[in-house]
CSV table of C-alpha atoms and ligand atoms in Angstrom, one decimal:
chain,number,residue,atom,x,y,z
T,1,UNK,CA,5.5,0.5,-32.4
T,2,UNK,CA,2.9,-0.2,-29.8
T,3,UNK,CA,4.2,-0.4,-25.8
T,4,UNK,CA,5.4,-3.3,-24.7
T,5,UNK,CA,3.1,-5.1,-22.1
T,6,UNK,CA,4.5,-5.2,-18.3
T,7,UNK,CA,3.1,-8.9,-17.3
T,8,UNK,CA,2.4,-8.1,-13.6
T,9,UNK,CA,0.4,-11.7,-13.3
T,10,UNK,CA,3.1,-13.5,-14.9
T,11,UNK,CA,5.6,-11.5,-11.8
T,12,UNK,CA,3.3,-11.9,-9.5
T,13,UNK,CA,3.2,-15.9,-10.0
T,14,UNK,CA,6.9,-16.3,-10.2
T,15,UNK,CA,7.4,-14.2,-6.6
T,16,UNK,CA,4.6,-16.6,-5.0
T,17,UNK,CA,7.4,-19.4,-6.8
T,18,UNK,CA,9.8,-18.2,-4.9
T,19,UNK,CA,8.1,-17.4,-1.9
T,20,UNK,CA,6.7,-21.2,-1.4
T,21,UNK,CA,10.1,-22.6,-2.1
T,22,UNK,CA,11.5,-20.1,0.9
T,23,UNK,CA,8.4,-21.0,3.2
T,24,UNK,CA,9.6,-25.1,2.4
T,25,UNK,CA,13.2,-24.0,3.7
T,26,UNK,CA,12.3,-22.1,6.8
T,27,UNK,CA,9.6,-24.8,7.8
T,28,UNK,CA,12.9,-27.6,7.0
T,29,UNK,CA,15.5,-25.4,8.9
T,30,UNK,CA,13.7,-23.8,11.5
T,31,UNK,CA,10.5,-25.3,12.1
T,32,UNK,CA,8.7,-22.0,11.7
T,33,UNK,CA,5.6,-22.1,9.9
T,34,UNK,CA,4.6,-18.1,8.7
T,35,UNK,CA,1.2,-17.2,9.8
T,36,UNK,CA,-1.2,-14.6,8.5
T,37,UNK,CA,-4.2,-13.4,10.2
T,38,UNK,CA,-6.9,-11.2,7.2
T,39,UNK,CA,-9.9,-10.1,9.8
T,40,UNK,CA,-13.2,-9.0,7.9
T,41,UNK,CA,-15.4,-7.2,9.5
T,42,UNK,CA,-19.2,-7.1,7.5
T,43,UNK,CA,-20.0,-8.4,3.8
T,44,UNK,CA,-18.9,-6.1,1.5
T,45,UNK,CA,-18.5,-8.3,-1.6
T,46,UNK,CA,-15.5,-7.2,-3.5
T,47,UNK,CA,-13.8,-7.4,0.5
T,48,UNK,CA,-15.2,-10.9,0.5
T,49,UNK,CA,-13.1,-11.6,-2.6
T,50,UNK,CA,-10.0,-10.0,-1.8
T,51,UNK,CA,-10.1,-12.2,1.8
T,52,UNK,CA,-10.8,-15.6,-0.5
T,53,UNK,CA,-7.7,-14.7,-2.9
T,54,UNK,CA,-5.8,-13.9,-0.1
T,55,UNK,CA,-6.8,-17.0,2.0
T,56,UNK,CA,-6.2,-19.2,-0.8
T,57,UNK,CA,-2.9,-17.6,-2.0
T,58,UNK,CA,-1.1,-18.0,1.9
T,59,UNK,CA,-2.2,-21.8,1.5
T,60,UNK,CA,-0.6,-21.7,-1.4
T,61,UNK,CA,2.6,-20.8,-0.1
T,62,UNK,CA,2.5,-23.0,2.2
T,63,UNK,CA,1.7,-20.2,5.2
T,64,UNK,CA,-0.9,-21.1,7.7
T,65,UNK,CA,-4.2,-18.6,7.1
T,66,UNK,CA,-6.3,-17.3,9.7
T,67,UNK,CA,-9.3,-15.5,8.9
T,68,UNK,CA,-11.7,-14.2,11.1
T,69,UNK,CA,-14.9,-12.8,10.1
T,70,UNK,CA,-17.0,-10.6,12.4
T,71,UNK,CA,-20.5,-9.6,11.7
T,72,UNK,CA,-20.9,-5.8,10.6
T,73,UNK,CA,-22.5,-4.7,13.8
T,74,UNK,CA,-18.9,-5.4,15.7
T,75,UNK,CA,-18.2,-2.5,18.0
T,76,UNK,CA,-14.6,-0.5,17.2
T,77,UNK,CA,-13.6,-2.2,20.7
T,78,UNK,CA,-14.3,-5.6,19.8
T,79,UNK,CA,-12.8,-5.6,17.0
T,80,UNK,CA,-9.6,-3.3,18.6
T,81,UNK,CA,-9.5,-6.3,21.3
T,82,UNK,CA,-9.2,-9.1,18.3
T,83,UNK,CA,-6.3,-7.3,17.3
T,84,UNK,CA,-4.6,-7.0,20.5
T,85,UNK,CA,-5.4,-10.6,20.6
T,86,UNK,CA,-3.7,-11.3,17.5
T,87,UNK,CA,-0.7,-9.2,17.9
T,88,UNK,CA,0.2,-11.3,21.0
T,89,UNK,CA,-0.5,-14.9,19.0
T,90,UNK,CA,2.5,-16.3,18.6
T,91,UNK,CA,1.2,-18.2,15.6
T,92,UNK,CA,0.4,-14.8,13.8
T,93,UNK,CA,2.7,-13.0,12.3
T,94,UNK,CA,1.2,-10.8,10.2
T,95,UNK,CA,-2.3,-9.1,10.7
T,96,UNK,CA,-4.4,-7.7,7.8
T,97,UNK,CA,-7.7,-5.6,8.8
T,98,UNK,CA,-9.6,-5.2,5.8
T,99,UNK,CA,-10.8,-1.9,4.6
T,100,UNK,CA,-13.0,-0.5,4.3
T,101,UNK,CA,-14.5,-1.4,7.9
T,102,UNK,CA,-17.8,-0.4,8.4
T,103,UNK,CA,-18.4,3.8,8.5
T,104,UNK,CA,-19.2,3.5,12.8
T,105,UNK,CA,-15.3,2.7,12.8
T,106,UNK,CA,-12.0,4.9,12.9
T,107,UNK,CA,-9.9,3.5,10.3
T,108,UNK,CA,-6.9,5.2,11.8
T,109,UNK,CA,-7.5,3.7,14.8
T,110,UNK,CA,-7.6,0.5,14.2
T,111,UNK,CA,-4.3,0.7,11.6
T,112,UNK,CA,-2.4,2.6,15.0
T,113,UNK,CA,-3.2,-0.8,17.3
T,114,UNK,CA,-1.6,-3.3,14.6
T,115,UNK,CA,2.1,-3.9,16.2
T,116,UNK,CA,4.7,-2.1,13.7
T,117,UNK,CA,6.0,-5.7,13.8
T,118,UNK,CA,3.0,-7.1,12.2
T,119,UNK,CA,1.9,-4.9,9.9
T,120,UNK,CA,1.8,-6.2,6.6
T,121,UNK,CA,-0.5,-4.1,4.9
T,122,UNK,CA,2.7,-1.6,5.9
T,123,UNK,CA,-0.1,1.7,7.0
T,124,UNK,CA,1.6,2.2,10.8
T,125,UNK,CA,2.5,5.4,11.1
T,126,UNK,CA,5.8,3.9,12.7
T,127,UNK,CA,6.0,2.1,9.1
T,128,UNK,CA,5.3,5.2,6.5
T,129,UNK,CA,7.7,6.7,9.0
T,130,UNK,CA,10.7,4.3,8.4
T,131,UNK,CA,9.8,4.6,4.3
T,132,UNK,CA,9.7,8.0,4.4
T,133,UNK,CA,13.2,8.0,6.2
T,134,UNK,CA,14.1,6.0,3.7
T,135,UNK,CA,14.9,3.1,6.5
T,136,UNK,CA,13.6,-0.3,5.8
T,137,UNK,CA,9.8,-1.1,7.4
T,138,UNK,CA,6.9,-2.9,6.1
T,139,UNK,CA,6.3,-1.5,2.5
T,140,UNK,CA,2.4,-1.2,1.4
T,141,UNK,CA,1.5,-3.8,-0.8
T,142,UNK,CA,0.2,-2.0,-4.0
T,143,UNK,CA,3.0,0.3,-4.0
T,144,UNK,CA,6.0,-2.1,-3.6
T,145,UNK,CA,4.7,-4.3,-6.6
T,146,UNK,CA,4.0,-1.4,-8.8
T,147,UNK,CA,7.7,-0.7,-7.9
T,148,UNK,CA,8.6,-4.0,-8.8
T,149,UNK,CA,7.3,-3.6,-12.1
T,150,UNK,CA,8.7,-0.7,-12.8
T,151,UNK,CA,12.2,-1.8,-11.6
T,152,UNK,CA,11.9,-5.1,-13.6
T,153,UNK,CA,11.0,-2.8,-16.6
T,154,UNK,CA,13.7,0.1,-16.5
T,155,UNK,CA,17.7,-1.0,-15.4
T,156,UNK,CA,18.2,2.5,-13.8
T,157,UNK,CA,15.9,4.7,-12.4
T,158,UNK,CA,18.3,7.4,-11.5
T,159,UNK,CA,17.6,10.8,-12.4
T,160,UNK,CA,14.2,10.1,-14.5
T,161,UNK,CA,11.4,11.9,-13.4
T,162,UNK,CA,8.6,9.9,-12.0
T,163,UNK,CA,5.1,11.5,-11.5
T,164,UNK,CA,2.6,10.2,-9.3
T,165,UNK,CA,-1.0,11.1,-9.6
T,166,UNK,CA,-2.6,10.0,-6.1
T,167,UNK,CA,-1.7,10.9,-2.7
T,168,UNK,CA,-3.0,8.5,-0.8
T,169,UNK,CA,-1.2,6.5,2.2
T,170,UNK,CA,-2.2,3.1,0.7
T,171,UNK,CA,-0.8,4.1,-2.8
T,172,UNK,CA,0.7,7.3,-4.0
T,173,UNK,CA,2.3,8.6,-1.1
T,174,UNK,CA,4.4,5.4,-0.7
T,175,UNK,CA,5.3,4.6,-4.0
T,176,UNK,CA,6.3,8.4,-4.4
T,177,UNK,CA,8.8,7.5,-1.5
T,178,UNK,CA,9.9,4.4,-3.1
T,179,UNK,CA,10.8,6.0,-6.5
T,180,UNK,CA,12.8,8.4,-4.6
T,181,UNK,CA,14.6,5.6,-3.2
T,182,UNK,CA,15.7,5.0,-6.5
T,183,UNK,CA,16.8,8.6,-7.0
T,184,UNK,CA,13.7,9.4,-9.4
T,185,UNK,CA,13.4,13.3,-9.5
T,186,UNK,CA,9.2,12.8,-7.6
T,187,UNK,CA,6.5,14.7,-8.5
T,188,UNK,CA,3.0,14.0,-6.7
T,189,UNK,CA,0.4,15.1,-8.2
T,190,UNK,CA,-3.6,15.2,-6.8
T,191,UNK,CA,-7.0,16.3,-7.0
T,192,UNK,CA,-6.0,20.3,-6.6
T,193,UNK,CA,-3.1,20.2,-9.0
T,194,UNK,CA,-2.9,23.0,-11.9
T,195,UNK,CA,-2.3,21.2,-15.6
T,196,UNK,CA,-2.2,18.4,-14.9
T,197,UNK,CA,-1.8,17.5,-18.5
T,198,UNK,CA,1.3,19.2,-18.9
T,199,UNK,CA,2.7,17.5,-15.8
T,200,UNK,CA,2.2,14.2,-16.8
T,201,UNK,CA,3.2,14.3,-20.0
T,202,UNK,CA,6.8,15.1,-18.6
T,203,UNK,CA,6.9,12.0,-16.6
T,204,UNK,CA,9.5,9.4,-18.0
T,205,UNK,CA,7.4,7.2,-15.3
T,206,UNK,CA,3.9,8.0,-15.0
T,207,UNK,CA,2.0,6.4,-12.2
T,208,UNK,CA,-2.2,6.4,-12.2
T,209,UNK,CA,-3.5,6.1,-8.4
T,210,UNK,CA,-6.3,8.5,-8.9
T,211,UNK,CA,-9.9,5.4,-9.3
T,212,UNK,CA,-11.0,7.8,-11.9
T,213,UNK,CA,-11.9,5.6,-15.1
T,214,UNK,CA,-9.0,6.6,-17.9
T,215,UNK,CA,-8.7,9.7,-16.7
T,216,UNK,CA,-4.8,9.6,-18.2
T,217,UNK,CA,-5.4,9.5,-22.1
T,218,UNK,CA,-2.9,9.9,-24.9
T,219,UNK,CA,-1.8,13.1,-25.3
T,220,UNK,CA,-0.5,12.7,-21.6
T,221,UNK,CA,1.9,11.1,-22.6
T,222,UNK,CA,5.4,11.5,-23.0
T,223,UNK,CA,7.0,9.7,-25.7
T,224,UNK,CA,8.6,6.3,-24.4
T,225,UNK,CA,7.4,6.6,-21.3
T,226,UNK,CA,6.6,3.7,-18.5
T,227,UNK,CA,2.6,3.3,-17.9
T,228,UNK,CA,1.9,2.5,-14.5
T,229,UNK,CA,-1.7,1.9,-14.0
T,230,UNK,CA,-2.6,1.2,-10.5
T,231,UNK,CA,-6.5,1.9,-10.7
T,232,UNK,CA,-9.3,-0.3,-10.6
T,233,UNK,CA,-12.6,0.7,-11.6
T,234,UNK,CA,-15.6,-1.1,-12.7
T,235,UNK,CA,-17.4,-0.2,-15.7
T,236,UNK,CA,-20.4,-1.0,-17.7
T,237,UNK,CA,-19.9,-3.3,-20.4
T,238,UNK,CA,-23.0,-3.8,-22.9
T,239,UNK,CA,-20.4,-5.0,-25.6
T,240,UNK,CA,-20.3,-8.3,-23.1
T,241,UNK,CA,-23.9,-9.0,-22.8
T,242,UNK,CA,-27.1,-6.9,-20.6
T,243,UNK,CA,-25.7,-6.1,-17.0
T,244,UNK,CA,-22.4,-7.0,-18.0
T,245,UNK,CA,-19.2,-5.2,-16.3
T,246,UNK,CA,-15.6,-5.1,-16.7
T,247,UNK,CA,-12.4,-3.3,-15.4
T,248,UNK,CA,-10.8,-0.3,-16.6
T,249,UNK,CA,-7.5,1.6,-15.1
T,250,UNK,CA,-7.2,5.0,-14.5
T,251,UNK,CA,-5.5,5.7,-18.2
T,252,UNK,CA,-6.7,5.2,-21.4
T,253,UNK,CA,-5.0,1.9,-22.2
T,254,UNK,CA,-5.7,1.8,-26.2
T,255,UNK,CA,-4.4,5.2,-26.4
T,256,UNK,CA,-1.2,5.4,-23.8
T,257,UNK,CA,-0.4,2.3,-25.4
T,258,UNK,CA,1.0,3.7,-28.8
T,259,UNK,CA,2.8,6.2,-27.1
T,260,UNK,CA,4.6,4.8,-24.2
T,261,UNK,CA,7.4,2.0,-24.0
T,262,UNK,CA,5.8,-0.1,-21.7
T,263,UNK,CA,2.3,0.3,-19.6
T,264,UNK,CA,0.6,-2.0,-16.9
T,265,UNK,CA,-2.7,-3.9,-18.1
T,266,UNK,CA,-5.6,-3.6,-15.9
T,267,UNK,CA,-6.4,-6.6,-15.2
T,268,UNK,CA,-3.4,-8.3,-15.3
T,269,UNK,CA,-0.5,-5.3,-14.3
T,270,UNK,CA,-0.6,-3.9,-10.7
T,271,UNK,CA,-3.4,-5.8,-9.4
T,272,UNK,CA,-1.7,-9.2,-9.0
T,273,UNK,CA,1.0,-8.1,-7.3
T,274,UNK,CA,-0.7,-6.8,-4.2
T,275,UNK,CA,-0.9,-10.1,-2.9
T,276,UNK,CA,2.1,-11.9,-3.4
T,277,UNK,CA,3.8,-8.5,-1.9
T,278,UNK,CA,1.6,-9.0,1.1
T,279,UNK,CA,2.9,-12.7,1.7
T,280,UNK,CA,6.8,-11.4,0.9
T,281,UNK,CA,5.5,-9.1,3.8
T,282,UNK,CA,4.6,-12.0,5.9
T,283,UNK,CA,7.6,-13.9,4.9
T,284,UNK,CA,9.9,-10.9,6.2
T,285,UNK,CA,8.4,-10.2,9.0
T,286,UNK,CA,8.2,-14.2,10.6
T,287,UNK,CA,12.2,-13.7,9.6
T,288,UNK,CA,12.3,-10.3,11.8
T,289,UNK,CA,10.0,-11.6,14.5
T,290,UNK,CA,12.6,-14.5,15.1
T,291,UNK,CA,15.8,-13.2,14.3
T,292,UNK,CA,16.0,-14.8,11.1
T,293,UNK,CA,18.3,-12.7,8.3
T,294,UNK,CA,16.1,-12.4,5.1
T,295,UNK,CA,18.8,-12.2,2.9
T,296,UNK,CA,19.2,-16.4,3.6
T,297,UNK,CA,16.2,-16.5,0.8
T,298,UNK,CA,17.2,-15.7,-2.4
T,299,UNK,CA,14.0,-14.3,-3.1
F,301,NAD,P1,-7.9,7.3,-2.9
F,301,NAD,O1,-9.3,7.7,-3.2
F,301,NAD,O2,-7.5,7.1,-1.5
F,301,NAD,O3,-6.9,8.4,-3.5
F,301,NAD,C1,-7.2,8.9,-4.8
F,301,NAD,C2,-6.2,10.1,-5.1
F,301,NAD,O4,-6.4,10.6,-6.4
F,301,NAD,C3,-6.3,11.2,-4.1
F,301,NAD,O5,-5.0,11.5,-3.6
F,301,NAD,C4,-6.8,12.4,-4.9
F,301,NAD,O6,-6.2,13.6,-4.6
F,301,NAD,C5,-6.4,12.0,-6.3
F,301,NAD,N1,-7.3,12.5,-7.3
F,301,NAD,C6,-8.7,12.5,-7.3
F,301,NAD,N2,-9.2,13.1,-8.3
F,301,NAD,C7,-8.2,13.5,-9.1
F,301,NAD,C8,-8.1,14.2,-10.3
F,301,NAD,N3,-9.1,14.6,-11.0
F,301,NAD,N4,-6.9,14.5,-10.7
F,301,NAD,C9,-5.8,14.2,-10.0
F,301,NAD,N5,-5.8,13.5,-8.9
F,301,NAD,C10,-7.0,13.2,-8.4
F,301,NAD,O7,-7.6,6.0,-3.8
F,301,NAD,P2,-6.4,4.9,-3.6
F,301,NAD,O8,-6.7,4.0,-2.5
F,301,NAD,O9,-5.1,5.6,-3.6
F,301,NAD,O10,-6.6,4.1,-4.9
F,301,NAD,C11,-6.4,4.7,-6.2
F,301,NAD,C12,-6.8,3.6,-7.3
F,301,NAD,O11,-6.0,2.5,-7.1
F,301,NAD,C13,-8.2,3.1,-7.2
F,301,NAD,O12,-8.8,2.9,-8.5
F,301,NAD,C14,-8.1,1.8,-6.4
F,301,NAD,O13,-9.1,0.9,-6.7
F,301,NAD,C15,-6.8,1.3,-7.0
F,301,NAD,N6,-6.1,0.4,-6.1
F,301,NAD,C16,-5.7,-0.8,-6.6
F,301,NAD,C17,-5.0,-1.7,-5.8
F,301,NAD,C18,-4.5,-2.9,-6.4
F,301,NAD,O14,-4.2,-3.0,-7.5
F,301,NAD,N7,-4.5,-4.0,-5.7
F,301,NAD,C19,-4.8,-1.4,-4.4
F,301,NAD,C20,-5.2,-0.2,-3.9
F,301,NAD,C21,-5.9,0.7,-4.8
């Protein structure tokens, strides 16, 4: 028996369903119109991508998109003053700063001037704090789709021991939070762990957030286990033609795949979600912003 394959496109395109036919009510009902503000600073080209999907995919649910694009050069206190403009727009209710931004900028910085309010990407430290309390916040996007997935996948989480390798605020801190939120016993593992190996291959829920080509491989793998692969990495592919590329996870997908019970593909698992979590994220916090309950969209 070979794992069964966790669709996160086919997820992802039903929540971005759901989500248009909630924008349609609130636009009928209260004559609010979401709005989402993506500021790109330079020309990196996979950023340039991720701002198009996302640009395209607000439209799609029927949220007004804002994108501003400054030119690499932009001081830290230009672009700090866009978002202070932004966060007192009226007509934006959630503001995304794309990252990378360039290396003459603080990251931290410019994360810590986003209003808690607004920040759908969910990295304000007043936001990791409210996870990490267990209180409710604006959730990272990667994270709460992975933890989607994984709740779509498994009825019950309770008591299964989830292990995370990553430790990052974008990905495995969070989603380590989030499992624990389910009552998964949460291990985090990283970069100076000892045996590795022997830790993962206890997981009943393995998460990949490492950006280490199939690092993860086979025997890794606890029997029946859930696959989550959140990394992206782009690797040579001659099999596809001269200068050809494709993407690869962080675990051995051929391999984990006769072991486990279910695994993400990559493309096609994690990926997709991050953006339809990031316009749930918009679609919440319009509701907060105007004293709207949530819970009215049967999302
Ligand atoms: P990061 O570089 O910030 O963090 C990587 C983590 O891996 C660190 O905590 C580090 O300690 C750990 N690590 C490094 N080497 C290790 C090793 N040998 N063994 C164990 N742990 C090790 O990366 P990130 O932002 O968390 O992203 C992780 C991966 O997820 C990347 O491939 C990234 O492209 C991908 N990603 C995907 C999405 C998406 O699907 N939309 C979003 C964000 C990140």
């Amino acid at each position: 028996m070979t794992a069964s394959i966790i669709d996160g496109k086919d997820y992802a395109s039903r929540l971005r369903g759901k989500l248009k036919f909630a924008v349609t009510d609130l636009k009928e009902r209260y004559k609010i119109t979401p709005g989402l503000a993506v500021v790109l600073v330079g020309n990196d080209a996979a950023s340039e991508i991720y701002v198009r999907n996302k640009g395209i995919q607000t439209k799609e649910a029927g949220m007004e998109s804002f994108e501003y694009r400054l030119p690499e050069g932009t001081s830290e206190e230009d672009l700090l003053s866009k978002v202070e403009e932004l966060n007192s727009d009226k007509s934006v209710n959630g503001i995304l700063v794309q990252f990378p931004v360039p290396k003459h900028m603080e990251q931290q910085k410019i994360i810590e001037k986003i209003l808690p309010s607004k920040d759908v990407d969910g990295l304000h430290p007043v936001n990791s704090g409210y996870l990490s309390s267990g209180l409710s916040g604006m959730v990272p996007c990667t994270p709460q789709g992975a933890s989607m997935l994984i709740k779509d996948t498994l009825p019950s989480l309770s008591g299964l021991h989830a292990v995370i390798v990553g430790r990052s605020n974008l990905v495995g801190k969070p989603i380590a939070q989030l499992l624990l939120k389910e009552n998964c016993t949460v291990t985090i593992c990283h970069s100076r762990t000892k045996n590795l190996q022997a830790t993962c291959l206890s997981a009943d829920i393995l998460v990949a957030a490492v950006g280490i080509p199939e690092l993860i491989k086979e025997d890794w793998i606890k029997k029946d286990a859930i696959v989550i692969d959140v990394g992206i990495n782009r690797q040579q592919a001659p099999e596809k033609g001269e200068g050809k590329t494709k993407l690869v996870g962080d675990v051995d997908f051929e391999g984990a795949r006769k072991i486990a019970a279910a695994i993400t593909p990559v493309p096609g698992g994690v990926g997709p979600m991050t953006i339809a979590c990031l316009l749930l994220n918009t679609l919440m916090a319009t509701c907060s912003q105007n004293n709207i309950n949530f819970s009215e969209f049967k999302i």
